[in-house]
XYZ file of C-alpha atoms in Angstrom:
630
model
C 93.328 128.517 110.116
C 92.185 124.932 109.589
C 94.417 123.345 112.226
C 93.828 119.480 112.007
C 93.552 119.213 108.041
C 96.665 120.975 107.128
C 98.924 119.689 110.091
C 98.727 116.131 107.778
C 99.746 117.053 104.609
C 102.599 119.010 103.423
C 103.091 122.664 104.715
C 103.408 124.432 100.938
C 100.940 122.418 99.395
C 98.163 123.944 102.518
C 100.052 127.139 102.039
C 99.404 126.854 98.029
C 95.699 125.712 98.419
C 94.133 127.813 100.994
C 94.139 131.207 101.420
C 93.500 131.635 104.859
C 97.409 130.180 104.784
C 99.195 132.116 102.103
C 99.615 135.010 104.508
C 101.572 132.744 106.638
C 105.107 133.003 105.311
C 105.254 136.446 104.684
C 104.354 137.096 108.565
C 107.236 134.473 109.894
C 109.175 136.436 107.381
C 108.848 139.895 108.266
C 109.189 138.938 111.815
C 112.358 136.850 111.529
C 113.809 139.547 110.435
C 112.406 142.138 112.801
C 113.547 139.511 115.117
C 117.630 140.156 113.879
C 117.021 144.053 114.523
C 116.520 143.170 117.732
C 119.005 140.648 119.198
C 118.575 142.116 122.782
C 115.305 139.935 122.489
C 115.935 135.953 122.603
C 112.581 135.941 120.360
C 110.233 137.547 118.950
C 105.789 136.557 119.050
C 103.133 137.222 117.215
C 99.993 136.057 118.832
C 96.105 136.290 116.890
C 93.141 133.972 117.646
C 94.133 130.867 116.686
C 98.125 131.099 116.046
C 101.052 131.693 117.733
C 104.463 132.521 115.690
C 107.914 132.301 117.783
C 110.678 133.841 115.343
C 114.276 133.869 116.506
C 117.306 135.800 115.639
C 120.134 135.334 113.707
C 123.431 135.227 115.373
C 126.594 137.136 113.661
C 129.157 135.662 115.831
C 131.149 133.220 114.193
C 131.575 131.329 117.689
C 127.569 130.727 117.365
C 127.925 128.985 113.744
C 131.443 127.156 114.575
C 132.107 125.703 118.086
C 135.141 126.132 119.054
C 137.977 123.759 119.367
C 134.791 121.301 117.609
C 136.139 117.767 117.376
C 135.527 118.277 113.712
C 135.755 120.957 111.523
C 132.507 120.988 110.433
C 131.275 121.398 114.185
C 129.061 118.427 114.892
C 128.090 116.871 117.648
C 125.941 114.188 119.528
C 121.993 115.414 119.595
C 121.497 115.782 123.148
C 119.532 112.536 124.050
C 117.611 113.631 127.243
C 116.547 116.413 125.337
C 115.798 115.254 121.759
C 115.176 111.396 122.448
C 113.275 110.401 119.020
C 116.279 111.853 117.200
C 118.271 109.125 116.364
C 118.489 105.662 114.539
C 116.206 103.470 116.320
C 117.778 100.152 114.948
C 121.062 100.559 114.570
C 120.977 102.342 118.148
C 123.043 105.939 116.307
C 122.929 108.687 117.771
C 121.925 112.329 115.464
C 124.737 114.890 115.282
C 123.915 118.532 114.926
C 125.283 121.544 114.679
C 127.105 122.055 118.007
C 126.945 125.994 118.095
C 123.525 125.622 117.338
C 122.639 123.025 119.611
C 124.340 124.722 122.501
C 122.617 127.864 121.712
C 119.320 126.760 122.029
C 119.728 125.017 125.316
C 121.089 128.433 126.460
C 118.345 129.742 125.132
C 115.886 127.706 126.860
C 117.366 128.251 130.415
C 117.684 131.458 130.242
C 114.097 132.890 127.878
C 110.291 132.600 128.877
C 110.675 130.095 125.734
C 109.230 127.310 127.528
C 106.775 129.284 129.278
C 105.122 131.018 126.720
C 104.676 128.469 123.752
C 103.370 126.029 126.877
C 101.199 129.046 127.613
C 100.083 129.019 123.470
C 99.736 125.609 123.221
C 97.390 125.312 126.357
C 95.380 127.900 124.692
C 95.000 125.113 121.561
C 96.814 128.254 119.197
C 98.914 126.592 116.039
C 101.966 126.821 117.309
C 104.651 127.487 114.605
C 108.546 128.399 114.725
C 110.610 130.751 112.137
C 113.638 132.390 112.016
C 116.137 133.458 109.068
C 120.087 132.490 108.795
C 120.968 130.687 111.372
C 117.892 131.977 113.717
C 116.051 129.422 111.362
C 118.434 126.424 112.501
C 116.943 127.465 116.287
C 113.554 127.535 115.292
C 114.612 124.104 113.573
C 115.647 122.471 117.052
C 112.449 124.557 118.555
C 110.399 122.712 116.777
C 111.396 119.365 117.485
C 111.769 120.215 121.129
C 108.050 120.969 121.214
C 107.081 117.906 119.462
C 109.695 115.577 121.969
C 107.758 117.546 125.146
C 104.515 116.575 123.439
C 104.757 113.137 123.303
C 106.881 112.785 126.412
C 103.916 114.281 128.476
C 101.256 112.677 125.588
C 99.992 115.962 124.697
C 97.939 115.199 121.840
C 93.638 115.795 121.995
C 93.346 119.277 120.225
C 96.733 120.398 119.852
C 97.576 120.489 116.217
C 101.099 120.116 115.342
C 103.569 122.780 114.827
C 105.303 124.187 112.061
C 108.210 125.447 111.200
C 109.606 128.318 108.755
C 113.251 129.046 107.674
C 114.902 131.615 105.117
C 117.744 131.161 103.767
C 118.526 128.505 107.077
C 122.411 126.741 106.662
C 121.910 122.851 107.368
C 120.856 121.474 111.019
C 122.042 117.771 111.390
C 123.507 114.770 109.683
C 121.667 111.641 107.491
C 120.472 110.460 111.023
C 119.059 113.392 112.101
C 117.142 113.295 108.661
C 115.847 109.578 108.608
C 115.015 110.338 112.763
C 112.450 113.249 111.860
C 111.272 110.980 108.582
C 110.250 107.913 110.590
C 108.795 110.033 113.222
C 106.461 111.733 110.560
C 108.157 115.253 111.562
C 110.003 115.934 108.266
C 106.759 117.405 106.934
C 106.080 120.068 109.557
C 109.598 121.805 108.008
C 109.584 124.419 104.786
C 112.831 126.550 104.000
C 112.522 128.940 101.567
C 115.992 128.750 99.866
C 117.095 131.748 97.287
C 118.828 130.298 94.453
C 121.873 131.885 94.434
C 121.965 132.389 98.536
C 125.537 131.335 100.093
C 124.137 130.873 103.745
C 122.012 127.616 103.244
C 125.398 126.215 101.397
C 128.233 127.074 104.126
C 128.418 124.394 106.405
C 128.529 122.165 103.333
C 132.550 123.437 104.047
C 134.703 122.889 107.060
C 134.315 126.564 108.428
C 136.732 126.006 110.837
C 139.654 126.884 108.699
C 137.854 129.863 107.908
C 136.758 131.282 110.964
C 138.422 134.951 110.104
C 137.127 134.998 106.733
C 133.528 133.513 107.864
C 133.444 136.206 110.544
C 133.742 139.051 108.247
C 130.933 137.880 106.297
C 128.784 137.356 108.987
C 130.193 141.223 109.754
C 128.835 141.809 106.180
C 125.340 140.463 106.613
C 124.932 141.680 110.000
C 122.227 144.601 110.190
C 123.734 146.103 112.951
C 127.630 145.078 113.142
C 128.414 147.710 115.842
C 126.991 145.362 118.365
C 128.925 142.416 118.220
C 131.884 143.211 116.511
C 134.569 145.792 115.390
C 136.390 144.182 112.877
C 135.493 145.038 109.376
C 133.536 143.529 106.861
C 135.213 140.904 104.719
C 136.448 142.895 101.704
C 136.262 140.610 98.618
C 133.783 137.089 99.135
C 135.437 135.450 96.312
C 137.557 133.069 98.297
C 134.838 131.791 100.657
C 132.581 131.294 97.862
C 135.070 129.492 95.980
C 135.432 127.577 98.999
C 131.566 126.582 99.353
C 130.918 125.964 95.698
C 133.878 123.510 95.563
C 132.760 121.403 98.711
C 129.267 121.318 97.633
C 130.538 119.899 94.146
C 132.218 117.179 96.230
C 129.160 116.217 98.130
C 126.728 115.905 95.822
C 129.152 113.920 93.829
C 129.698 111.770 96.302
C 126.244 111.087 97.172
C 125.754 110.757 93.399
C 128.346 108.059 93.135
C 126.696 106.279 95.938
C 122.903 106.785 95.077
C 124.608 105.176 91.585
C 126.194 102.266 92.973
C 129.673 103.259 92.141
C 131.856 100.224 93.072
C 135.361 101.316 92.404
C 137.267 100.902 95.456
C 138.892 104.070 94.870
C 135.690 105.949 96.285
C 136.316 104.525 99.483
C 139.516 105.200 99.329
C 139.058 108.954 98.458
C 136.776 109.689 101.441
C 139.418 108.530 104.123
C 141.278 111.470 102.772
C 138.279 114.177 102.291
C 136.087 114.592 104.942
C 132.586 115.531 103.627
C 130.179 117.768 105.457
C 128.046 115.573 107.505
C 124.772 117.813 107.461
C 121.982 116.846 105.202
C 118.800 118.643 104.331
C 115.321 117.665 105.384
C 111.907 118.809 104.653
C 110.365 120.616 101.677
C 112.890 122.930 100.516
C 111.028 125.846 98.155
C 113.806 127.470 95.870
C 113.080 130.633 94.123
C 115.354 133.308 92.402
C 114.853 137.147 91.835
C 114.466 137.247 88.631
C 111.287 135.441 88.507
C 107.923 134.340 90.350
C 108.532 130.591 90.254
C 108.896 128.510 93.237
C 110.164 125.320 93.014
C 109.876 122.691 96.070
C 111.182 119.424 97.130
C 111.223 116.892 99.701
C 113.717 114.412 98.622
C 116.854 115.205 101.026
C 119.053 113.860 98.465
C 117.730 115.889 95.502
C 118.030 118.825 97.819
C 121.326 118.142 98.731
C 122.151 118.149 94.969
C 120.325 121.348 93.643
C 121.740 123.275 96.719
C 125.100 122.841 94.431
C 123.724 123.040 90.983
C 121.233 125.952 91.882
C 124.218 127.580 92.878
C 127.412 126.799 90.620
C 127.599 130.055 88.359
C 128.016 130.162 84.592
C 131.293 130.185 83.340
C 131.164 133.349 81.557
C 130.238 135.440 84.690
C 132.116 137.341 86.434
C 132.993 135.774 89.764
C 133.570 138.681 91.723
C 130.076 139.423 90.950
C 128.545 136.686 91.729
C 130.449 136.007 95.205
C 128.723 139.640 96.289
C 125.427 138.921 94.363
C 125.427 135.638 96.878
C 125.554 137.624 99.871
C 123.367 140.271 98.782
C 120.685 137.468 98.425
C 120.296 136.370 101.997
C 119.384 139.553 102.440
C 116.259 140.217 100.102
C 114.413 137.462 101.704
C 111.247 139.269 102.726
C 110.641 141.601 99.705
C 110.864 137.957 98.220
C 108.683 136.610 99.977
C 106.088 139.165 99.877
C 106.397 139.221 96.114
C 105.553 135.599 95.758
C 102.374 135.152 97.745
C 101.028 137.805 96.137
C 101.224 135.900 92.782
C 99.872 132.665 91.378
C 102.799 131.645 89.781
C 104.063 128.991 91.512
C 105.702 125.705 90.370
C 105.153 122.121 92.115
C 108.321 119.945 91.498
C 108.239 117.677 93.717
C 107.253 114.730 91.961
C 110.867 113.236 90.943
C 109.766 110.506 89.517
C 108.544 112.344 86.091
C 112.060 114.040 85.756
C 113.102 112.436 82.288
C 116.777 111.941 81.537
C 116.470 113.665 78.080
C 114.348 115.523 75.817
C 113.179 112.176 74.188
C 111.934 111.238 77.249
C 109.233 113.498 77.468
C 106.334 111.719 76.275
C 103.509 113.138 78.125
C 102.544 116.071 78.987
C 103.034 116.165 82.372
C 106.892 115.254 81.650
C 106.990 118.174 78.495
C 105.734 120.675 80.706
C 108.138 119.477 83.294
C 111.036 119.020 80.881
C 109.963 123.254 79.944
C 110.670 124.128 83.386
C 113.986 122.536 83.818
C 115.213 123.858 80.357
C 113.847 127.780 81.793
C 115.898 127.182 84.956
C 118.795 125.260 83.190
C 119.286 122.201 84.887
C 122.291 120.468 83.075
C 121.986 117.092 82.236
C 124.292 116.017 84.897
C 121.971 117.625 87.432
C 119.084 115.912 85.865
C 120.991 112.265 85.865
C 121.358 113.045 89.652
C 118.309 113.959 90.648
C 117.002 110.765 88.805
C 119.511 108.976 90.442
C 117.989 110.387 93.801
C 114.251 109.410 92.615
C 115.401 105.976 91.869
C 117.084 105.164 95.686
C 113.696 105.960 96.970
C 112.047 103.763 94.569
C 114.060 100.730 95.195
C 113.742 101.563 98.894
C 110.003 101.351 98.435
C 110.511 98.316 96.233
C 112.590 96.590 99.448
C 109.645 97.340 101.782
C 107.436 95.630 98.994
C 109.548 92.513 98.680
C 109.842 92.592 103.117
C 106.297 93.138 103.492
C 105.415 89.979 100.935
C 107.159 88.044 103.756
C 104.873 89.108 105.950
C 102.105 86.325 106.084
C 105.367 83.952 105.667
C 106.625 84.881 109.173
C 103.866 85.074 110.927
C 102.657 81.567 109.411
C 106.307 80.078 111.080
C 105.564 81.949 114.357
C 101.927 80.153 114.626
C 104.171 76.736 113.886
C 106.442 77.488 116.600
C 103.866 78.321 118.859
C 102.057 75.184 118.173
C 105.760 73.348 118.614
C 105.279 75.396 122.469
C 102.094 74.055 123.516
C 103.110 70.062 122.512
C 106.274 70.836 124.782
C 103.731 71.257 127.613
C 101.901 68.608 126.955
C 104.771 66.444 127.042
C 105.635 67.785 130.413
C 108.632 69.811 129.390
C 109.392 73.163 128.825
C 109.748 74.713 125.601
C 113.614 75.992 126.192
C 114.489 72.176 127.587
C 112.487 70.382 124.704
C 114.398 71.996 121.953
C 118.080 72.254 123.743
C 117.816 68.053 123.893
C 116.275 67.689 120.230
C 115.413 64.426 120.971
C 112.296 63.917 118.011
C 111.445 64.932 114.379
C 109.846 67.764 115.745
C 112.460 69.191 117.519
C 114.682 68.464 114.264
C 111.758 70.427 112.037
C 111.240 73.443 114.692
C 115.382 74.329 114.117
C 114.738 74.307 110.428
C 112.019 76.943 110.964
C 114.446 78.860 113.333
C 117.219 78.803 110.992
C 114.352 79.817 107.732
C 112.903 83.061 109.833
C 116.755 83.746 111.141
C 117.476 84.481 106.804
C 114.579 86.491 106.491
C 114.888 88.625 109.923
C 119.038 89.293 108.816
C 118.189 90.111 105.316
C 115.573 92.894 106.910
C 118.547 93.562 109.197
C 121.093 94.258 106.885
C 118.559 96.527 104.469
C 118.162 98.567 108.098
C 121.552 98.645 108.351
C 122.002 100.665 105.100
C 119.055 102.530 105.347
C 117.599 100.662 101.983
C 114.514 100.601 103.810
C 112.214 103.911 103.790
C 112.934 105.685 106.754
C 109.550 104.584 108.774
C 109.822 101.227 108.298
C 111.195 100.310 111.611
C 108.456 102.563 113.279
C 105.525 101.181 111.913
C 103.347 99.230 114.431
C 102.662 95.875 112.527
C 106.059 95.476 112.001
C 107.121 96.392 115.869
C 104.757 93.652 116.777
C 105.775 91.267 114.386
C 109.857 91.617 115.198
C 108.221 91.588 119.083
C 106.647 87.969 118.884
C 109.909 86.421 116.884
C 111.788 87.453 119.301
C 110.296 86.279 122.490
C 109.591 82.937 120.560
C 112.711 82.107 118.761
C 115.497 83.797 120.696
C 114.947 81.280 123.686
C 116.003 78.603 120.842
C 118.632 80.169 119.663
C 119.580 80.618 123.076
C 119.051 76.972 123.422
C 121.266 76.437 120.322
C 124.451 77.976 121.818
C 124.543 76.214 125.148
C 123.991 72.749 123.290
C 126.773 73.455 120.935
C 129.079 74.915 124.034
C 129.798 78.187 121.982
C 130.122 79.823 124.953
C 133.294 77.964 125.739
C 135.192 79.056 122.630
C 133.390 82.650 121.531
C 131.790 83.794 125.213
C 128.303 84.393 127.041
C 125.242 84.898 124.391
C 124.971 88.243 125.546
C 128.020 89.520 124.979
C 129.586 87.450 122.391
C 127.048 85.590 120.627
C 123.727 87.604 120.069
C 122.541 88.435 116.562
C 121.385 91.897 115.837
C 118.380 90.474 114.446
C 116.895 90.432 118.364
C 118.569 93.386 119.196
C 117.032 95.707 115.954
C 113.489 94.136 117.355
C 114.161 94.754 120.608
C 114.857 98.607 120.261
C 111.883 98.700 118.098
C 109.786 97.829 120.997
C 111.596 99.939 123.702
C 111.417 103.135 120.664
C 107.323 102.201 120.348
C 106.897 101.963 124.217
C 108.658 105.068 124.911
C 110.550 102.554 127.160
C 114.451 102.577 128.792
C 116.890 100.898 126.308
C 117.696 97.616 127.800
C 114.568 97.623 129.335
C 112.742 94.853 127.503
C 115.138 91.857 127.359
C 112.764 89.097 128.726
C 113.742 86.646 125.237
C 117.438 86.773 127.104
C 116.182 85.044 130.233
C 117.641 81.682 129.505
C 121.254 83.215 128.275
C 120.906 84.716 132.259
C 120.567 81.252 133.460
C 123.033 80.021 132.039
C 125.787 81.915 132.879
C 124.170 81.675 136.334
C 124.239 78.118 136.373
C 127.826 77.786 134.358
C 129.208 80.370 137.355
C 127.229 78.740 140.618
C 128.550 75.004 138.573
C 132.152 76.503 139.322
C 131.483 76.571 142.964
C 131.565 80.571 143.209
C 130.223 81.572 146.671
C 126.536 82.007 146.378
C 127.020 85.531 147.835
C 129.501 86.424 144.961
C 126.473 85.858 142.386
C 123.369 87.092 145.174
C 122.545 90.070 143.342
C 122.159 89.241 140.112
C 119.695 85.918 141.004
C 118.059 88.560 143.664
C 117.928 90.900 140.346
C 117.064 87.775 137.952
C 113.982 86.151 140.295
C 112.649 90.475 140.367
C 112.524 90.395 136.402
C 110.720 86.915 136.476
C 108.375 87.449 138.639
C 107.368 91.060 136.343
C 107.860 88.895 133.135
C 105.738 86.429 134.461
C 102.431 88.937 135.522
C 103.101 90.530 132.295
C 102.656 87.118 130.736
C 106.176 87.989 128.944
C 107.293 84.683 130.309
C 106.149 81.441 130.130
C 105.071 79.153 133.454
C 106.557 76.049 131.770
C 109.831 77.472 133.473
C 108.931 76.424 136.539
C 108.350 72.645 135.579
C 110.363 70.321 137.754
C 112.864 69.254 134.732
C 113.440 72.578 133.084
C 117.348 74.237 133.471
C 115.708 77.061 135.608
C 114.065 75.238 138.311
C 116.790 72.155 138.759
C 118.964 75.581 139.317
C 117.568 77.474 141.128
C 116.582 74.200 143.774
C 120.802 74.672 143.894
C 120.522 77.870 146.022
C 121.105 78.154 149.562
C 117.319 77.140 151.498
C 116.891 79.660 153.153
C 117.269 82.299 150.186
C 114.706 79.765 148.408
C 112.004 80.224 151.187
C 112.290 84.050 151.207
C 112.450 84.247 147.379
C 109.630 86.197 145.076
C 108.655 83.356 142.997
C 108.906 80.483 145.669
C 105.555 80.855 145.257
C 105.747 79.095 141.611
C 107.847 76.337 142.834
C 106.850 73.059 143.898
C 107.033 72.785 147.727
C 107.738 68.897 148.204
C 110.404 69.809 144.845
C 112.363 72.708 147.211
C 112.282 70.780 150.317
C 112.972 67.280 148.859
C 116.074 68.850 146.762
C 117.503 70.914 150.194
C 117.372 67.481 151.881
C 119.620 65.416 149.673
């Protein structure tokens, strides 16, 4: 298998193109569901020379879909952090929710399996590593997969190791919109392809709360089960009709939901509507390949939000059939997955559609052939118009996103020209004799005056980016790529220290509170987490811009007459981060000039904590002895 090329582009365009891959998915197949006829197994392997498949089993047990007593009925909760660190929003510091069932069975699974053992064992023998697994044995390979890649780059296990890949049939959803843009800035999404029947119910049930139908879900799981005798003795559900009616009618509401927002529905009443109904939080992710039985066309996407919508319109049934038929047909389905399968990599006839853009509106709209011979397809598989108007509507967010990275990046050169003015504005502060921080806080000349306009310019430009991040109208790796980390890094070790300066002068402190906990923008805070998230670095870890909101508080407290030994830890804590910041040239010497805020307070402390102190060394000697003598 040709490891490095195809581990960079998308998994079903490899698997379309080369040959020595289109054996691939009818192997995870066939073993995933080998895998559920043996659930005394936590997994099942296939090793050959150069790949290693892991395939996982479905669980029937409603308990393993559906925590119970969730804090919501659609069983989310909090990604475990220690254990899937990458998976969350970087900026707006979010945390991913998943699945709980899920999540809790596959740290089970890892304490208790050779899991860890033997992929380690795989990847050390530089074998593609990939995960699979069908129903819900596909949402574990799912959280397999992205364990792998965390324990990768936590121990930087790169040279020669190609990434893995993952394989789902007929898999229900994994995690929320988080958990999505997470594994899109982290260049993951494309290591994921679920092979989705059309009319399957599985992939489509946790768009509904199954906690209310925990009876009713367990006798379908009963249903699907190829060996019910070992987990349960309650019957099979007898008629399907009310838990399908159940799905279909949720996954109407969230795709028009998302529809109304991808359209920019203002009426007030939207917002009003969801703090009544709760919407499934889960979203898809990855290429999603759909394909029916009655055909060999497969039909793939990678848009989540076009997914999300053709998981509903693939599924909603034509009026004039019979809906008793249709409720068993869509449990019959997740079970015909790897005759499926089989059937379509042995033919040609496959169907690229993920190209959104060219999906026309109308007939009229076709005027190429590209768009006819798309506009063919969608009139074989009988996409309504209103499931055309939303899957434009999808195509169209992700254009304007990509049109709001344009306009950002055309700021670019803008930004960093300011920066290279404010860094000229730092070296005429020391040549004055005064530190940067003091210079601006007094604003004594012009340019002091002209420095505050360039502050108040680049603070516009950083909140619009802000507020885009906030929404997610930026594409999902914007806030991960490198130029942009270093960009938001030298702003904000250059111009927080004057808006620092800014507050003190202006005594907001006394009417809002400290900088830090009142008064700091998220501007420096998005930046900041960009940094720590690039660095692989503790949150909180890199706040060497706040230095001057530290002193002061320190010198606003120790001005009050507190004790010195009241406030002893956090100077002993304080002079530690300096003297790093300093090394690390994070932090500039002017601080120690005789005038600046830092050194006339610190030259306040008690002598003899001076003398012992880990930066005396930077002070002036006649300064710490002259100032202990008055």
């Amino acid at each position: 298998m040709a490891k490095k090329d195809s581990s960079r582009h998308g998994l079903v365009d490899t698997m379309l193109s080369d040959s020595r891959w289109r054996a691939l998915a009818p192997l995870c197949c066939s073993l995933s569901m080998a895998a559920n006829h043996s659930p005394s197994s936590p997994f099942l392997r296939h090793h050959s020379a150069d790949s290693a498949v892991f395939a996982f089993p479905a669980s029937w047990s409603s308990d393993d879909w559906i925590l119970p007593g969730a804090r919501s009925h659609f069983g989310e909760t909090d990604v475990d952090a220690a254990l899937f660190p990458s998976i969350k929003s970087v900026g707006n510091d979010a945390a991913a929710a998943v699945n709980g069932a899920f999540l809790r069975f596959f740290k089970n699974l890892l304490e208790i399996s050779p899991l860890s053992t033997e992929v380690q064992r795989a990847a050390s023998e530089k074998k593609q590593i990939v995960f699979a697994g069908h129903s819900s044995g596909g949402s574990i390979a799912v959280l397999a997969t992205i364990w792998f890649l965390e324990q990768n780059r936590k121990f930087n296990i790169s040279h020669g190791q190609a990434d893995p890949f993952c394989i789902t049939f007929g898999t229900p959803l994994v995690g929320d919109g988080v958990f999505v843009h997470a594994l899109q800035r982290e260049d993951w999404a494309r290591l994921f392809l679920h092979f989705v029947m059309l009319g399957d119910i599985v992939p489509r049930c946790l768009m509904s709360p199954l906690s209310n139908l925990d009876e009713e879900f367990q006798g379908i799981l009963h249903f699907l089960c190829p060996k019910p005798m070992h987990f349960s003795s309650k019957p099979a559900v007898s008629s399907p009709v009310t838990f399908y009616r159940t799905v279909l009618r949720n996954a109407l509401s969230i795709s028009n939901h998302q529809a109304c927002f991808l359209m920019g529905c203002t009426n007030p009443l939207l917002e009003v509507l969801t703090g009544f109904v709760k919407f499934t939080p889960y979203r898809p992710f990855g290429t999603y390949a759909f394909h029916s039985s009655d055909d060999d066309k497969l039909i793939y996407l990678k848009n989540s939000n076009s997914i999300l919508h053709l998981l509903f319109y693939f599924f909603q049934r034509d009026p004039g059939q019979d809906v008793e038929e249709i409720a068993q047909r869509s449990l019959e389905e997740h079970l015909l997955y790897e005759v499926r399968i089989k059937r379509l990599f042995d033919s040609q006839n496959t169907v690229s559609m993920h190209s959104l853009d060219a999906i026309p509106l109308s007939f009229s709209d076709a005027l190429n052939e590209e768009a006819q011979s798309l506009e063919t397809l969608l009139k074989e598989i009988d996409l309504s118009s209103e499931a055309r108007l939303h899957l434009h509507a999808a195509a169209e967010w992700e254009n304007q996103r990509l049109k709001n990275q344009a306009k950002v990046d055309s700021n670019y050169n803008k930004i960093q020209e300011s920066l290279n003015f404010l860094k000229e504005y730092r070296a005429t502060c020391e040549l004055r004799g005064r530190g940067y921080y003091d210079t601006f806080k007094l604003q004594k000349d012009v340019e002091d005056f002209n420095t505050n306009v360039k502050r108040l310019e680049l603070a516009g430009l950083w909140d619009e980016i802000v507020e885009m991040l906030r929404r997610y109208e930026l594409p999902d790796g914007f806030d991960g790529r490198k130029e942009w980390v270093n960009l938001g890094t030298q702003y904000r070790r250059l111009v927080e220290p004057l808006d620092i300066a800014n507050y003190y002068r202006h005594s907001k402190n006394e009417d809002t509170g400290p900088y830090m906990v009142k008064g700091r923008p998220k501007r420096y805070r998005y930046t900041q987490r960009w940094l720590e998230h690039a660095e692989r670095a503790p949150a909180s870890s890199s706040v060497e811009s706040c230095f001057w909101a530290s002193v002061e508080e320190l010198c606003i407290e120790t001005g009050d007459n507190k004790p010195f030994p009241e406030v002893k830890t956090r100077v002993l804590e304080l002079e530690q981060e300096v003297l790093r910041w300093v090394n690390e040239g994070k932090l500039g010497r002017d601080v120690f000039l005789s005038d600046s805020t830092f050194a006339k307070w610190w030259m306040t402390l008690p002598l003899q904590h001076r003398l012992g102190s880990c930066i005396a060394k930077f002070m002036s000697v006649e300064d710490m002895l002259g100032k202990s003598n008055q």
